[in-house]
PDB file of C-alpha atoms in Angstrom:
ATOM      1  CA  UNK L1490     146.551 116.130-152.709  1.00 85.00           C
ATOM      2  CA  UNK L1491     146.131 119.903-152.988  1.00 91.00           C
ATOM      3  CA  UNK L1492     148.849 122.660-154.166  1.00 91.00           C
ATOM      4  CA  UNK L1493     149.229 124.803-150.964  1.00 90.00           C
ATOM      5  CA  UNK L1494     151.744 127.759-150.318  1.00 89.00           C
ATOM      6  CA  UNK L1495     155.293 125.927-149.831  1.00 87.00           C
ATOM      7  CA  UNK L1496     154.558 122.521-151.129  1.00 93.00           C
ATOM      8  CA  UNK L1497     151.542 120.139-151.257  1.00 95.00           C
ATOM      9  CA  UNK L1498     149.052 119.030-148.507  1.00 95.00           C
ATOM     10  CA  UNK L1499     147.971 115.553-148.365  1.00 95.00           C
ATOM     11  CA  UNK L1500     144.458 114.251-145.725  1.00 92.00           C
ATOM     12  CA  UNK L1501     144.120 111.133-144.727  1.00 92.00           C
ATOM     13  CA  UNK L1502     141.602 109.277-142.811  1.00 90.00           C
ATOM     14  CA  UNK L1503     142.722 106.463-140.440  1.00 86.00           C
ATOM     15  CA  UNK L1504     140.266 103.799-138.707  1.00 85.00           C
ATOM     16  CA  UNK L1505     141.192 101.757-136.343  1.00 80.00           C
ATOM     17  CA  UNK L1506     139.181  98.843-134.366  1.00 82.00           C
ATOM     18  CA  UNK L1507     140.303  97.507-131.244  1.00 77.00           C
ATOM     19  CA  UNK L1508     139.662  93.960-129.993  1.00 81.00           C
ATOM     20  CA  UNK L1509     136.541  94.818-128.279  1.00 81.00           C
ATOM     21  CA  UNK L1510     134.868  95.635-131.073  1.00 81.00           C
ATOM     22  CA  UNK L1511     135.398  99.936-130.122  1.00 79.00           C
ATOM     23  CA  UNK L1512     136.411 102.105-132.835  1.00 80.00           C
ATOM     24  CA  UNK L1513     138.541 105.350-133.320  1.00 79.00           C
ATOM     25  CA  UNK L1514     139.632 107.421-136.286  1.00 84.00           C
ATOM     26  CA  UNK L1515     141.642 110.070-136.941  1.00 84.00           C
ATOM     27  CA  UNK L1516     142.061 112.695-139.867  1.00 87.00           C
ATOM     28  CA  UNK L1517     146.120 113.538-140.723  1.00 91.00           C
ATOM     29  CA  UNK L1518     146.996 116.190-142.609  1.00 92.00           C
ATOM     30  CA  UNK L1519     150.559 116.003-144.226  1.00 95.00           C
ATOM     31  CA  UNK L1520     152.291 119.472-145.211  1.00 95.00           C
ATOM     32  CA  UNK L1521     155.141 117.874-148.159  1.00 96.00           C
ATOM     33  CA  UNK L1522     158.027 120.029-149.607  1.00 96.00           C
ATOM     34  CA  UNK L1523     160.041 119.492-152.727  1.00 95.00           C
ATOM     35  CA  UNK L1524     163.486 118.557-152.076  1.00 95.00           C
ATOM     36  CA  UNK L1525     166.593 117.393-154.332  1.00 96.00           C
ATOM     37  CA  UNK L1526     165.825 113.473-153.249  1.00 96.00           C
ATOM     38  CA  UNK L1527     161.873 114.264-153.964  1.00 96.00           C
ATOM     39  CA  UNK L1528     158.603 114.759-151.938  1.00 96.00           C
ATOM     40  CA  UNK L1529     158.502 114.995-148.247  1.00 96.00           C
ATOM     41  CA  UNK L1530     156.652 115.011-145.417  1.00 95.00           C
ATOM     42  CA  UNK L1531     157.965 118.585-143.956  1.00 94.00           C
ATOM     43  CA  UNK L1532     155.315 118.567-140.839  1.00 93.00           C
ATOM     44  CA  UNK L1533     152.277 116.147-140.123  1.00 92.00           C
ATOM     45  CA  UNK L1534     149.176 117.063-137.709  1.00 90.00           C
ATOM     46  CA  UNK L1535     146.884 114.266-136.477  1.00 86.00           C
ATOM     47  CA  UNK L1536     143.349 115.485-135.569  1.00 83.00           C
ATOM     48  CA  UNK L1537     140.390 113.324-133.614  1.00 79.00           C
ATOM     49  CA  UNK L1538     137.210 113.062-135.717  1.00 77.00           C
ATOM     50  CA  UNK L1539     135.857 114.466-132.814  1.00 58.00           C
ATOM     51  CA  UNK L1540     137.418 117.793-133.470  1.00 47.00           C
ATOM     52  CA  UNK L1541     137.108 120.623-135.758  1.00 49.00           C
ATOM     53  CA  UNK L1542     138.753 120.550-139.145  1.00 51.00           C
ATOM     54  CA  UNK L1543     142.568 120.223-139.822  1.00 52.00           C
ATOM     55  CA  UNK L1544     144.197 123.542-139.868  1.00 53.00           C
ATOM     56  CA  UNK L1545     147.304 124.104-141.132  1.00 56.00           C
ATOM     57  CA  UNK L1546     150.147 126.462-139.532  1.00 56.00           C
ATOM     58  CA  UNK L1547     149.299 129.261-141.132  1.00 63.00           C
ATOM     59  CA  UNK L1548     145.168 129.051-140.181  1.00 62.00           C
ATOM     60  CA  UNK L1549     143.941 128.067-143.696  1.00 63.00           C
ATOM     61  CA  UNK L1550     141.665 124.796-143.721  1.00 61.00           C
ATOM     62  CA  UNK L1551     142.700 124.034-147.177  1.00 57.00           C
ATOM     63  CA  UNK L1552     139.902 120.977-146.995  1.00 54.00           C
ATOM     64  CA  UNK L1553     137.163 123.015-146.187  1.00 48.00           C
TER      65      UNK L1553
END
């Protein structure tokens, strides 16, 4: 995780392999907020691996 304006950002890599033996991932980066019942997940963005890297609302690329 990484302190970002508002919150925290969380990336996360997912892999997935289907029964033919093809694979896909995905990177998701997860904007969280504080709140009174704890940490949540305020907006999430799911980018292909075969895109560019994940940029947040405000046009920072805070893993870059």
């Amino acid at each position: 995780m990484k302190r970002v304006p508002g919150g925290l950002a969380a990336w996360s890599r997912l892999v997935t392999i289907a029964g033919d033996g093809s694979a896909a991932s995905v990177d998701v980066l997860d904007l969280l907020t504080e709140t009174p019942a704890g940490w949540r997940v305020a907006r999430r963005t799911v980018h292909p691996r075969h895109g560019g890297p994940a940029v947040v609302a405000d046009g920072t690329t805070p893993w870059v």
